[in-house]
Short mmCIF file of C-alpha atoms and ligand atoms in Angstrom, two decimals:
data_model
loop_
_atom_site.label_atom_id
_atom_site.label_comp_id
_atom_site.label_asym_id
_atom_site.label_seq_id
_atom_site.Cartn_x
_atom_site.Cartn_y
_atom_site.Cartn_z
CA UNK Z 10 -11.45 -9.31 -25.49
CA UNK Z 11 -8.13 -10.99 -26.21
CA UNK Z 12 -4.42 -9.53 -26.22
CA UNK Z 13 -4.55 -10.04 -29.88
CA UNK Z 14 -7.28 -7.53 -30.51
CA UNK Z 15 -5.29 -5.11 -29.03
CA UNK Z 16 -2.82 -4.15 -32.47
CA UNK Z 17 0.22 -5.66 -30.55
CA UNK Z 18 2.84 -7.29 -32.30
CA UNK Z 19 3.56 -11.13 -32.84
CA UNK Z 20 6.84 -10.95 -30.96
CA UNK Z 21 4.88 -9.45 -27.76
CA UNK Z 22 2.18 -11.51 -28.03
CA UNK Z 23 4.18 -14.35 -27.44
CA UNK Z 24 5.34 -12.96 -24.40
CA UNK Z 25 2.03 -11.99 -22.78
CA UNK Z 26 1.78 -15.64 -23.77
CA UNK Z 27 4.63 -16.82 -21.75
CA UNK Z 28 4.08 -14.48 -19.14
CA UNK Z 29 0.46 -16.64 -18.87
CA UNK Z 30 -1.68 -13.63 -19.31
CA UNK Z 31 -4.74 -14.95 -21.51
CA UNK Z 32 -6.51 -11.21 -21.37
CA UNK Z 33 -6.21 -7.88 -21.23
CA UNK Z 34 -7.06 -6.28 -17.83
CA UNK Z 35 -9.38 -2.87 -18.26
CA UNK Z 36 -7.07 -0.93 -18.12
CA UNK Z 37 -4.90 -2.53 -20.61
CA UNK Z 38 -7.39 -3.26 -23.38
CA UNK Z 39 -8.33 0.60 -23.43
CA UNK Z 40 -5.08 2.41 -23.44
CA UNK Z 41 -2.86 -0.20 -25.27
CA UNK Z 42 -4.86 1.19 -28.84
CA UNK Z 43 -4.54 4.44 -27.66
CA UNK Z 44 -0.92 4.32 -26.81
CA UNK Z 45 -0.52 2.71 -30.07
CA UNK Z 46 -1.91 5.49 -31.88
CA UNK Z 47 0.00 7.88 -30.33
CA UNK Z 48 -2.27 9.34 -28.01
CA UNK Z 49 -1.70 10.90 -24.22
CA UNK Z 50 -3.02 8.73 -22.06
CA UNK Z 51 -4.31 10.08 -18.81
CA UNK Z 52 -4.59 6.50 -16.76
CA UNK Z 53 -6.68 6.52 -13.19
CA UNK Z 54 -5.93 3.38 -12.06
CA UNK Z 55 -4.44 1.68 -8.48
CA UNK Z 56 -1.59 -0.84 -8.70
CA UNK Z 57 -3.08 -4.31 -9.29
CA UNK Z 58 -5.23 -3.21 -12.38
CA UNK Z 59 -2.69 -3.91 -14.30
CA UNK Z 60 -1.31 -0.18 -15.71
CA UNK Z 61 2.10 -1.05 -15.67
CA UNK Z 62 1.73 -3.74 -19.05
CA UNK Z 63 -0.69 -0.88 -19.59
CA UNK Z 64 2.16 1.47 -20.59
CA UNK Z 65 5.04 -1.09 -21.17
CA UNK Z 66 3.47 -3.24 -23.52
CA UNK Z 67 2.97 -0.62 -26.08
CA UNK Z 68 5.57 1.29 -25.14
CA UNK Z 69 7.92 -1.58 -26.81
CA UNK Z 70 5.93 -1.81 -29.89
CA UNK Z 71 6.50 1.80 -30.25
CA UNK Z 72 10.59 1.79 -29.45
CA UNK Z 73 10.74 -1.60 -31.70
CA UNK Z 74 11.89 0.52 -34.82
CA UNK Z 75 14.50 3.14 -34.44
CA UNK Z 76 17.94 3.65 -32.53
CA UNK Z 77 19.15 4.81 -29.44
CA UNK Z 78 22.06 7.33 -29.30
CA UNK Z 79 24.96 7.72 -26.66
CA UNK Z 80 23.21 10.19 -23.48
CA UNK Z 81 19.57 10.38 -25.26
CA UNK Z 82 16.93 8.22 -24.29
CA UNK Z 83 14.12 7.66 -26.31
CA UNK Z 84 11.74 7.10 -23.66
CA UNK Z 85 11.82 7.86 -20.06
CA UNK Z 86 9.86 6.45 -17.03
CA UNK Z 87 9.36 8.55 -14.30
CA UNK Z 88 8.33 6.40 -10.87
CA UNK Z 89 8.05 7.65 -7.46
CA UNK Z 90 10.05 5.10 -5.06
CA UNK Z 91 13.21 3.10 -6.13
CA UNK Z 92 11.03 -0.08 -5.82
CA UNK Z 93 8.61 0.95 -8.25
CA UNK Z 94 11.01 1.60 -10.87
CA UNK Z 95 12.36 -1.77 -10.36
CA UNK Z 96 9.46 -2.70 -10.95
CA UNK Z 97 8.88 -1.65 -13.93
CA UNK Z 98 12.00 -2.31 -15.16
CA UNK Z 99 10.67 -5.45 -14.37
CA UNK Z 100 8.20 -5.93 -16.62
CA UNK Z 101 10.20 -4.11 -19.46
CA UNK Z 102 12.61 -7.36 -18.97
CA UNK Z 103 9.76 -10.07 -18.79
CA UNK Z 104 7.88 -8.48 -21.89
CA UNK Z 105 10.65 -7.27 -23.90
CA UNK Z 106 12.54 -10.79 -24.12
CA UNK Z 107 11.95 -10.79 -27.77
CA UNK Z 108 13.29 -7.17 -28.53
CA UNK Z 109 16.59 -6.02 -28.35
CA UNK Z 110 15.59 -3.16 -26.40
CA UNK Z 111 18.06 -1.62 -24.43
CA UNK Z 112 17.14 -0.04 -21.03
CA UNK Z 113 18.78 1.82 -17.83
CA UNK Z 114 17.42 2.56 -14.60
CA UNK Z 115 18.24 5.43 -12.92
CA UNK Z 116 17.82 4.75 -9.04
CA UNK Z 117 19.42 5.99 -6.05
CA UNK Z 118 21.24 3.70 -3.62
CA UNK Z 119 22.91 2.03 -6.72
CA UNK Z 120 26.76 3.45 -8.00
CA UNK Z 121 26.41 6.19 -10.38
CA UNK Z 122 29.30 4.37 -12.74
CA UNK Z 123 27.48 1.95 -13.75
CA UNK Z 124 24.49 4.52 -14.60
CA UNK Z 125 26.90 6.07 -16.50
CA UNK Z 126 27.93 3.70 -18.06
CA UNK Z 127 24.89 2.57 -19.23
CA UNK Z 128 23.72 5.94 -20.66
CA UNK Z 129 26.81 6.48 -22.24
CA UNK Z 130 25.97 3.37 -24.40
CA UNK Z 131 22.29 4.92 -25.40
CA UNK Z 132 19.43 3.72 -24.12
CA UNK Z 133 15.87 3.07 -25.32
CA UNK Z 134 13.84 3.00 -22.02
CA UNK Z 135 15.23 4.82 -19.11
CA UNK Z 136 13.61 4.26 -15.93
CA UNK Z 137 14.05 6.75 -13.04
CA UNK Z 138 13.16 8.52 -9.82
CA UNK Z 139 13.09 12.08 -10.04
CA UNK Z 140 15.90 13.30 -7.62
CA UNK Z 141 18.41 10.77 -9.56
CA UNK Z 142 17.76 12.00 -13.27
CA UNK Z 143 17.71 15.48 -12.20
CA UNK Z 144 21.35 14.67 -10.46
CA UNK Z 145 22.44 12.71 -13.54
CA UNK Z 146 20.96 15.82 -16.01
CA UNK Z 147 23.30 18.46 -13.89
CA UNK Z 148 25.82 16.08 -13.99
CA UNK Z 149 25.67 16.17 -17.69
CA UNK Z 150 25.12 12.49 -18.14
CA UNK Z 151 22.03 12.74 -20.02
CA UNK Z 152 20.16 14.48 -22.67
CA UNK Z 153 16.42 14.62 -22.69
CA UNK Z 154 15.79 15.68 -26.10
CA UNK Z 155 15.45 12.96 -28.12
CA UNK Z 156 12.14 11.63 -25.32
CA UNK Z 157 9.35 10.49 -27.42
CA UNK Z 158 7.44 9.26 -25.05
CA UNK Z 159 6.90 9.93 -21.55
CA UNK Z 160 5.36 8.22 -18.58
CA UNK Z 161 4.90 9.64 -15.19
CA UNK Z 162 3.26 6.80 -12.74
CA UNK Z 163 1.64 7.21 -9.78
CA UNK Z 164 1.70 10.83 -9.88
CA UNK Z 165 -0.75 10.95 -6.89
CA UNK Z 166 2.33 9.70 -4.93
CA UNK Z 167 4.38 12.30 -6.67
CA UNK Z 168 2.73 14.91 -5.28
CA UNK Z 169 2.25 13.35 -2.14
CA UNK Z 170 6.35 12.79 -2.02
CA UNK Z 171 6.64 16.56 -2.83
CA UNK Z 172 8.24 15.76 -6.33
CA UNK Z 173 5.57 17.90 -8.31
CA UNK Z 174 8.13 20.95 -8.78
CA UNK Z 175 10.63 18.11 -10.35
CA UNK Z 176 8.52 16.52 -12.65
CA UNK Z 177 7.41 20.43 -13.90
CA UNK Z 178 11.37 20.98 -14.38
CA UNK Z 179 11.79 17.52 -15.94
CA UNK Z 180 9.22 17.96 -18.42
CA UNK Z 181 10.38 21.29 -19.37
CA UNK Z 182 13.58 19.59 -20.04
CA UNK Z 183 12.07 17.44 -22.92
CA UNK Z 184 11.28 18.07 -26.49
CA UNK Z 185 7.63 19.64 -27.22
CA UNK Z 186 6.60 16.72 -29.37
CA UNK Z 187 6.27 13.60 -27.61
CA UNK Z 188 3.67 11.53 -26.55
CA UNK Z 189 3.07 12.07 -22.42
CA UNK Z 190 1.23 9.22 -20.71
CA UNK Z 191 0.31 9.79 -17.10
CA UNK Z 192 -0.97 7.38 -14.29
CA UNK Z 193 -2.47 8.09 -11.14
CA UNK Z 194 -4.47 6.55 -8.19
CA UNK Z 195 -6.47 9.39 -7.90
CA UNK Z 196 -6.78 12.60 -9.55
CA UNK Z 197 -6.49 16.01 -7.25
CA UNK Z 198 -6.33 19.41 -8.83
CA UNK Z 199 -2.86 19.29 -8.86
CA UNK Z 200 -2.51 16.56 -10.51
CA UNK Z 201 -4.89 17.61 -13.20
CA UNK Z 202 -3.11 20.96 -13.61
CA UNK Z 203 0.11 18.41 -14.19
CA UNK Z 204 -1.81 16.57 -16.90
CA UNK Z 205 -3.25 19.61 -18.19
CA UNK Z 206 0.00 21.78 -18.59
CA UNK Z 207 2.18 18.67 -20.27
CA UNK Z 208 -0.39 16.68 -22.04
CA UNK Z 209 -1.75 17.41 -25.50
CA UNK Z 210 -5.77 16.48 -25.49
CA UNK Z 211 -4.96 13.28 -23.21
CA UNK Z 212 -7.46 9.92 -23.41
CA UNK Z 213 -8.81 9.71 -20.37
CA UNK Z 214 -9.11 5.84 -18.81
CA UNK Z 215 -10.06 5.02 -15.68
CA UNK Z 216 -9.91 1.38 -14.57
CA UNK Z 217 -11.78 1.76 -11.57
CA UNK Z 218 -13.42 4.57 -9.92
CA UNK Z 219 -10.76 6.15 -7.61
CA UNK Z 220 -10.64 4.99 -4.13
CA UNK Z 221 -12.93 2.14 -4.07
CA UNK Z 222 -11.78 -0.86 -1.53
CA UNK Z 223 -12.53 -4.16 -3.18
CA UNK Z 224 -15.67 -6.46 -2.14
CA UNK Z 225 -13.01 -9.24 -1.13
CA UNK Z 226 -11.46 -7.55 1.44
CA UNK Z 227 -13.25 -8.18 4.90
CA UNK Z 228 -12.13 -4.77 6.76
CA UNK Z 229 -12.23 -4.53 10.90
CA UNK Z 230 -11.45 -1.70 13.05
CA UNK Z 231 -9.95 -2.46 16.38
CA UNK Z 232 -10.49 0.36 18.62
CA UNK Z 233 -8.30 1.23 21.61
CA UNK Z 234 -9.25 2.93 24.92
CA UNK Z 235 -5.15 4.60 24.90
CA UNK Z 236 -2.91 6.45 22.88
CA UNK Z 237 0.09 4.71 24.24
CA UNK Z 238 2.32 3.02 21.32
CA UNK Z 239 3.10 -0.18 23.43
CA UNK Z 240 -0.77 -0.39 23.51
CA UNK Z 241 -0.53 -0.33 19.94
CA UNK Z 242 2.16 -2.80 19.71
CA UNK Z 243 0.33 -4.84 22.00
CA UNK Z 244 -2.93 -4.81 20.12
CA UNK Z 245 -1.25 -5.72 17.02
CA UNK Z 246 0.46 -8.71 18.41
CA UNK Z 247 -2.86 -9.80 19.61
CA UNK Z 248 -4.30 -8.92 16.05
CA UNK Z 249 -1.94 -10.96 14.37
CA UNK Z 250 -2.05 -13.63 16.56
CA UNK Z 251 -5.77 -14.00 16.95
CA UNK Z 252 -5.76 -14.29 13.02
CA UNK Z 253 -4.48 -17.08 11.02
CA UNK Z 254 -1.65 -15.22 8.80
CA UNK Z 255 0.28 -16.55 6.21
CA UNK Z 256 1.89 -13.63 4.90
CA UNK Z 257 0.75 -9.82 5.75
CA UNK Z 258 1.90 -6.15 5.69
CA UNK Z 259 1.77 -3.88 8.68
CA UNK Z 260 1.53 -0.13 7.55
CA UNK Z 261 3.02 2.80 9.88
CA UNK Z 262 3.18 6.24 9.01
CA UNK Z 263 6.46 6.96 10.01
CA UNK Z 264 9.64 5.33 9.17
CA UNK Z 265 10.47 5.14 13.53
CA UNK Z 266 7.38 3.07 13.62
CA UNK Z 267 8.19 0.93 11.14
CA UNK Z 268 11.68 0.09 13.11
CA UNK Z 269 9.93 -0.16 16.17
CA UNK Z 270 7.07 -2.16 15.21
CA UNK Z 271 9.11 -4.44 13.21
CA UNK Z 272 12.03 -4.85 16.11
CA UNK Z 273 8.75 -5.26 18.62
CA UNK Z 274 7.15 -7.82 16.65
CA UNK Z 275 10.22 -9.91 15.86
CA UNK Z 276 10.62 -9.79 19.92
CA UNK Z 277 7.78 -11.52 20.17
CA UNK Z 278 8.59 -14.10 18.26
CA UNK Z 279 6.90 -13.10 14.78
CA UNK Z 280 8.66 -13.28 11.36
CA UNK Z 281 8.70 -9.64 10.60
CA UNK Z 282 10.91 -7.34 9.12
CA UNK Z 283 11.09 -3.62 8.25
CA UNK Z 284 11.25 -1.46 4.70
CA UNK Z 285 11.72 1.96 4.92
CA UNK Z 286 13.31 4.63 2.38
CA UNK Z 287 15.98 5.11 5.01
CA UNK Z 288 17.01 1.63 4.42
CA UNK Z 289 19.95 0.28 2.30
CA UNK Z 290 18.62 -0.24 -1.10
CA UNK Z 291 20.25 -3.96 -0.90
CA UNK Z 292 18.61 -4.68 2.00
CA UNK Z 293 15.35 -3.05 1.03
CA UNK Z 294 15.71 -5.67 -2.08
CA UNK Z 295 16.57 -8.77 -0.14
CA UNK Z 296 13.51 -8.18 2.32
CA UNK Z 297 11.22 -7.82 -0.61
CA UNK Z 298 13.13 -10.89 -2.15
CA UNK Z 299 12.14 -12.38 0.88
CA UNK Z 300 8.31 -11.41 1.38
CA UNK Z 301 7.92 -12.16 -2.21
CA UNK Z 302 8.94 -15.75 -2.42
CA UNK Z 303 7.15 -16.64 1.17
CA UNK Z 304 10.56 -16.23 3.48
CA UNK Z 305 9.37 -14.04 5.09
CA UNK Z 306 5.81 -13.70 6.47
CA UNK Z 307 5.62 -10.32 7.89
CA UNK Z 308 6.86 -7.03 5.94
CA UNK Z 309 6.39 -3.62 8.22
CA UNK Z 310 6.28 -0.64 5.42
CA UNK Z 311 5.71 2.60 4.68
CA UNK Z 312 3.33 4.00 2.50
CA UNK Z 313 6.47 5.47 0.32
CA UNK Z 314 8.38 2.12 0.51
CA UNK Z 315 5.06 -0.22 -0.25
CA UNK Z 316 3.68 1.80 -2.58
CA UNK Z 317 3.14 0.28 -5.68
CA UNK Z 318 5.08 -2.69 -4.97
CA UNK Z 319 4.00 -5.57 -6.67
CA UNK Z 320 3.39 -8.38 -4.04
CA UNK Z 321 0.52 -10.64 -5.07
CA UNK Z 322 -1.57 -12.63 -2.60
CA UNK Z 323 -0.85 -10.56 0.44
CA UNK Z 324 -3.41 -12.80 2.99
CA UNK Z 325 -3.58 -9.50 5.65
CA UNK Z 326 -3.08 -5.97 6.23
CA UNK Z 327 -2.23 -4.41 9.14
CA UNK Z 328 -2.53 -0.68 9.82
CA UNK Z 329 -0.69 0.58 12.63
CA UNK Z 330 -2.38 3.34 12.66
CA UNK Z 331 -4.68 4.89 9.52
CA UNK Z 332 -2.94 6.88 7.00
CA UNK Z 333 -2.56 10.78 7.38
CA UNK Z 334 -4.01 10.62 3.88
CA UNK Z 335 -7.44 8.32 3.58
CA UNK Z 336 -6.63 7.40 -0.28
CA UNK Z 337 -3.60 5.96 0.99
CA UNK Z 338 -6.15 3.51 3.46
CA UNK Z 339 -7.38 2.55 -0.43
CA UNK Z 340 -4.15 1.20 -1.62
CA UNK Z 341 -2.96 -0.19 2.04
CA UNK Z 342 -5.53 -2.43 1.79
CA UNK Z 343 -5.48 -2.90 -1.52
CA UNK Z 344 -2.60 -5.28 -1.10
CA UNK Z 345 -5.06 -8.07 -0.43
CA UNK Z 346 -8.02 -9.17 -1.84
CA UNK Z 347 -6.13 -8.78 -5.35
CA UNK Z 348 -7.55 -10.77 -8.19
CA UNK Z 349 -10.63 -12.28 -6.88
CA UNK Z 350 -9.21 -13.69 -3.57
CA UNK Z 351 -10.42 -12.33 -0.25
CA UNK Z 352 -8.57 -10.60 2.52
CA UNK Z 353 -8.75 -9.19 5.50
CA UNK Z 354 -7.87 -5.86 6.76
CA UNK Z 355 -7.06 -4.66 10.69
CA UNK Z 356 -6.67 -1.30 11.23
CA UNK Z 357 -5.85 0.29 14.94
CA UNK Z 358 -7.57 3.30 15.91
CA UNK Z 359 -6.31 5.31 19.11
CA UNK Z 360 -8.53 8.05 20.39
CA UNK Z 361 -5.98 10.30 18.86
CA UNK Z 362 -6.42 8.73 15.21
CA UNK Z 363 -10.39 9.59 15.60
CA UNK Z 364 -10.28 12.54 12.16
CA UNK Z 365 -7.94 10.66 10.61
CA UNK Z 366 -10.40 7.20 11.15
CA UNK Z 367 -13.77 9.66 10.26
CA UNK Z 368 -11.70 10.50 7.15
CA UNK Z 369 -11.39 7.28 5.96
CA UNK Z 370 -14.42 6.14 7.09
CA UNK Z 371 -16.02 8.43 4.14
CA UNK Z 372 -13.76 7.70 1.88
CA UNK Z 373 -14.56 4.27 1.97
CA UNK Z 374 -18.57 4.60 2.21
CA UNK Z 375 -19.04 1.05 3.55
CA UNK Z 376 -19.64 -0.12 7.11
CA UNK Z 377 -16.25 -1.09 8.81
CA UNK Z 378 -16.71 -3.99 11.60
CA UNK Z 379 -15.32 -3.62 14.58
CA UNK Z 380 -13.14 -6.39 16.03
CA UNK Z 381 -13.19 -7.23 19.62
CA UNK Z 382 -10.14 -9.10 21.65
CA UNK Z 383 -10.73 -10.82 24.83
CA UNK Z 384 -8.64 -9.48 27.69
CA UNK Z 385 -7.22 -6.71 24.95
CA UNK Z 386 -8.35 -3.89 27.43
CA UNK Z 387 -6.97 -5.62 30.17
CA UNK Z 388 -3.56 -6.57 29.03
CA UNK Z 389 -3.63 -2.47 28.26
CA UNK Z 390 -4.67 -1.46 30.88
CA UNK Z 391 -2.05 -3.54 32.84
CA UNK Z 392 0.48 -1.96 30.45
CA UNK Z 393 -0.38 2.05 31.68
CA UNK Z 394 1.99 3.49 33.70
CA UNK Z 395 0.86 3.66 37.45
CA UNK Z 396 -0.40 6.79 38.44
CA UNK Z 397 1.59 8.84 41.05
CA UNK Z 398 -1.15 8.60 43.54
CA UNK Z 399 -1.57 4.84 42.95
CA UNK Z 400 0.98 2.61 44.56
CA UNK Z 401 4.24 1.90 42.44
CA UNK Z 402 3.26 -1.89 41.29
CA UNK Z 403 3.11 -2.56 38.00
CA UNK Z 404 0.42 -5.02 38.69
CA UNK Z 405 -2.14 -2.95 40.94
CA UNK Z 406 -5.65 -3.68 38.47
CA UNK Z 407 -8.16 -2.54 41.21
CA UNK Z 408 -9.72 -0.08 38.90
CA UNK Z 409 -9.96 -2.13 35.43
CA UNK Z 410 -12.08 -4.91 36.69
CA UNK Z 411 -15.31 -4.23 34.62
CA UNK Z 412 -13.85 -3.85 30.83
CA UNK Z 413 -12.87 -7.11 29.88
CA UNK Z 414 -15.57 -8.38 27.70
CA UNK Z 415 -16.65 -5.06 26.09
CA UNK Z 416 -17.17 -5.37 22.53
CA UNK Z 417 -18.86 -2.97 19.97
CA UNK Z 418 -22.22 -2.66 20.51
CA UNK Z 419 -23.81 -4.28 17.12
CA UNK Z 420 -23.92 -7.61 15.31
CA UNK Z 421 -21.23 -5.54 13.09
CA UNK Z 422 -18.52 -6.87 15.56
CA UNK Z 423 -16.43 -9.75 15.03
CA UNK Z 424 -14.70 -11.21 17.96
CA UNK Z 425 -12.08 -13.17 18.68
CA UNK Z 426 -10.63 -14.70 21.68
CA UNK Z 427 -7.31 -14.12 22.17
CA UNK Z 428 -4.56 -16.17 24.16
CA UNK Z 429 -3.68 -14.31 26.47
CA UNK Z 430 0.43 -14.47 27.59
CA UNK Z 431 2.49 -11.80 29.89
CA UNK Z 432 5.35 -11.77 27.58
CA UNK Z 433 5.94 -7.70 26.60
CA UNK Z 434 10.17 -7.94 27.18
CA UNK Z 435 9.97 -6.32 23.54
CA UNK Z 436 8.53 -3.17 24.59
CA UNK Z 437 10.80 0.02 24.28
CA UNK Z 438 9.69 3.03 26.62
CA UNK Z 439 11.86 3.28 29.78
CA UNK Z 440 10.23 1.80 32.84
CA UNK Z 441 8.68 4.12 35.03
CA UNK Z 442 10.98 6.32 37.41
CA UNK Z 443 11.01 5.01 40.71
CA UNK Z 444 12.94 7.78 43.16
CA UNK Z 445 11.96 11.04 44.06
CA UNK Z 446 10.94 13.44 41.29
CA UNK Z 447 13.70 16.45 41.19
CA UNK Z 448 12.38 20.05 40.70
CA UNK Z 449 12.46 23.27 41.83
CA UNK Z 450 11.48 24.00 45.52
CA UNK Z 451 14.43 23.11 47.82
CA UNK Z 452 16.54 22.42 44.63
CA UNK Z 453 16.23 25.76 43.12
CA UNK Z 454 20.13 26.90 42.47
CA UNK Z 455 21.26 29.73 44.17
CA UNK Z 456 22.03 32.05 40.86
CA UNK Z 457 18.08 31.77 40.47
CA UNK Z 458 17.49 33.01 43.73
CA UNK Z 459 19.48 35.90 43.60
CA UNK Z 460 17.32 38.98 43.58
CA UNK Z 461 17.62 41.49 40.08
P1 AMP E 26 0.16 -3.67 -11.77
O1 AMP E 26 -1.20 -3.07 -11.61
O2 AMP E 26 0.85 -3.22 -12.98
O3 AMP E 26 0.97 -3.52 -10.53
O4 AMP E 26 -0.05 -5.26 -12.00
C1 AMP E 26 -0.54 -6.11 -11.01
C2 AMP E 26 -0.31 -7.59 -11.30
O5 AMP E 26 -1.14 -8.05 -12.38
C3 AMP E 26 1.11 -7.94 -11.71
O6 AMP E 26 1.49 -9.08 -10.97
C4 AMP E 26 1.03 -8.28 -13.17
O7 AMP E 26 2.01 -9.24 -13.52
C5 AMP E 26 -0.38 -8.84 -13.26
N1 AMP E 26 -1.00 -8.69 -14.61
C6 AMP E 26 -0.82 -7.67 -15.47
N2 AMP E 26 -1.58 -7.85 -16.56
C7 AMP E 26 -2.24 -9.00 -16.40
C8 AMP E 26 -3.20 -9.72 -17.19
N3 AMP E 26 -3.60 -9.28 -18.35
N4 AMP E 26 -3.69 -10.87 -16.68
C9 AMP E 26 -3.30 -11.31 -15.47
N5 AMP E 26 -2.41 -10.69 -14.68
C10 AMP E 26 -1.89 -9.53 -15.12
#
């Protein structure tokens, strides 16, 4: 199938051209003809399939005719993460050049004058995260009743993100005849009560089936004997450097983990650096600026922050730990391997990450290798606190002697031989306390002693 096939017009066939697309994607050559003809679109599909020109491309064909008015946008976006909806905007840009569409994006982090500024001057596409339009609606900066078409995208992080409730208010906000289009990873109940209650008899796509990793991403478990986050840190060091890395993304689950990983890993002497929703939007921007055009090799994220984020030929991914949710292990990983390349996954799995690995594990349905590191144990071991019985050294190894050398029991493991240095200046918990421990006994107050 070619783009022409599609019903697109001449102007935005020349820039698919330019763009260097020379085919539709799935995704694209099945809902382009329905958004065309006016459909709703109900789109199960993971970032890399495509969606996005999915949407925008006919979205533009639609807004070519008609006129945008002061406060009402004809056509509203609705993305989870400030990135995303850059993002898009994005593509609007690259595929619009030969349209005089106008567009605003409605993000937080960026000054609400110039938002206003833009709405006041009417807008065709208006791009935005939920909490911002909802602040710029009860500001009274916007009307949403001249929407003709809606999209929500990644809904599945939505409702993940908690912003279900908004999108219910937002929709409520817009007029009853318009055409919804709605994307989405993967496709729980609540997402299909979403779809249900604001879609009219929807088209329903799906690019690939939901959750399925790709066949070019070698995946490896490394599995640690302690729950201990500098063993973590240490393993992934040892990860990263046992593998040959040109660019890569290490996933955390919180947004403390992704400081400390990234501060721990830039100790050591790797090009890393954090993104985070709790980060400054400019600086979110730069890094991705950076990781984008190869500055940069490293990139410690969030799910929230990666999310969508359009990063092609990502070599490695790294998870910390796995995901609280095992869809989210789907589109970690799903940062490599894009497009017919192959890529290799790591993930680090603490005794205390055992559900959360057995939930991925059948989400995935394949056989996950496990990865063995010479001296890995060791260095960990080495790395425990003493124990109070034990003498004080930081170097007593008397008990550790037999684990070096263990590695997963199969021909499923892969091993790798690690070098082995001493260096761990980079790790953050406080050295063990060396006096006396203080409690009660002789150092009970005298108030507490005091009969009632
Ligand atoms: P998305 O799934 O929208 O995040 O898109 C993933 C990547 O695929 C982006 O880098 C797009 O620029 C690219 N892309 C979109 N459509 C096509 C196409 N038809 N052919 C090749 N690449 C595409």
């Amino acid at each position: 199938m070619t783009f022409d096939q599609l019903g697109l017009s001449e102007p935005l066939l020349q820039a698919i051209t330019a763009a260097g697309y020379t085919e539709p994607t799935p995704i694209q050559s099945q809902a382009i003809p329905s958004v065309l003809s006016m459909n709703d679109v109900t789109g199960i599909a993971q970032t890399g399939t495509g969606k996005t020109a999915a949407f925008v491309l006919p979205m533009i064909d639609r807004l070519a005719s008609g006129r945008s008015r002061a406060r009402m946008p004809r056509s509203l976006v609705i993305a989870p993460t400030r990135e995303l909806a850059a993002q898009v905007a994005e593509n609007f840009e690259k595929y619009g050049v030969n349209h005089k569409l106008t567009m605003a994006l409605l993000i937080g982090g960026v000054s609400f004058g110039d938002q206003d500024k833009a709405l006041m001057q009417g807008v065709d596409v208006l791009i935005a995260t939920p909490g911002r339009l909802i602040d710029q609606f009860e500001r009274g900066k916007l009307l949403l009743t001249g929407v003709e078409m809606l999209v929500i995208d990644e809904a599945d992080r939505m409702l993940d993100m908690g912003f279900i409730p908004d999108i219910e208010r937002i929709c409520k906000l817009l007029p009853p005849r318009r055409q919804t289009l709605l994307f989405s990873a993967t496709m729980p109940p609540e997402i299909a009560k979403l779809a249900a209650q604001f879609q009219n008899d929807p088209k329903r796509i799906e690019a690939s089936r939901p959750a399925q990793t790709a066949d070019t991403i070698s995946q490896y478990v490394v599995q640690l004997k302690s729950n201990d986050h500098k063993a973590r840190r240490t393993a992934l060091r040892r990860v990263i450097e046992s593998c040959d890395v040109k660019n890569g993304i290490v996933f955390c689950n919180r947004k403390t983990e992704v400081d400390i990983v990234a501060k721990s890993l830039t100790k050591h002497g790797q090009d890393a650096a954090p993104i985070h929703g709790d980060l400054p939007q400019s600086y979110r921007t730069q890094t991705l600026e950076k990781f984008r055009s190869g500055d940069l090799k490293l990139l410690v994220a969030s799910d929230v922050a990666a999310r969508g984020l359009d990063i092609p030929d990502v070599g490695h991914v790294f998870n910390y730990s796995p995901p609280p949710n095992s869809d989210d292990y789907v589109h970690r990983i799903g940062r490599t391997g894009r497009a017919g390349r192959s890529g290799e996954s790591f993930t680090l799995v603490c005794p205390e990450d055992e559900k959360l690995w057995d939930a991925v594990k059948k989400r995935v349905q394949k056989e996950i290798e496990v990865y063995t590191l010479d001296g890995l144990d060791d260095e960990i071991a080495e790395l425990q606190p003493p124990s109070r019985s034990s003498s004080r050294s930081r170097s007593g190894r008397s008990d550790r002697s037999t684990n070096n050398n263990k590695r997963g029991n199969s021909e499923q493991t892969k091993s790798n031989r690690s070098r082995k240095s001493d260096d761990r200046q980079g790790d953050f918990l406080p050295p063990a306390p060396s006096g006396p421990v203080v409690g009660l006994g002789d150092h009970v107050p005298a108030f507490l002693q005091k009969s009632v």
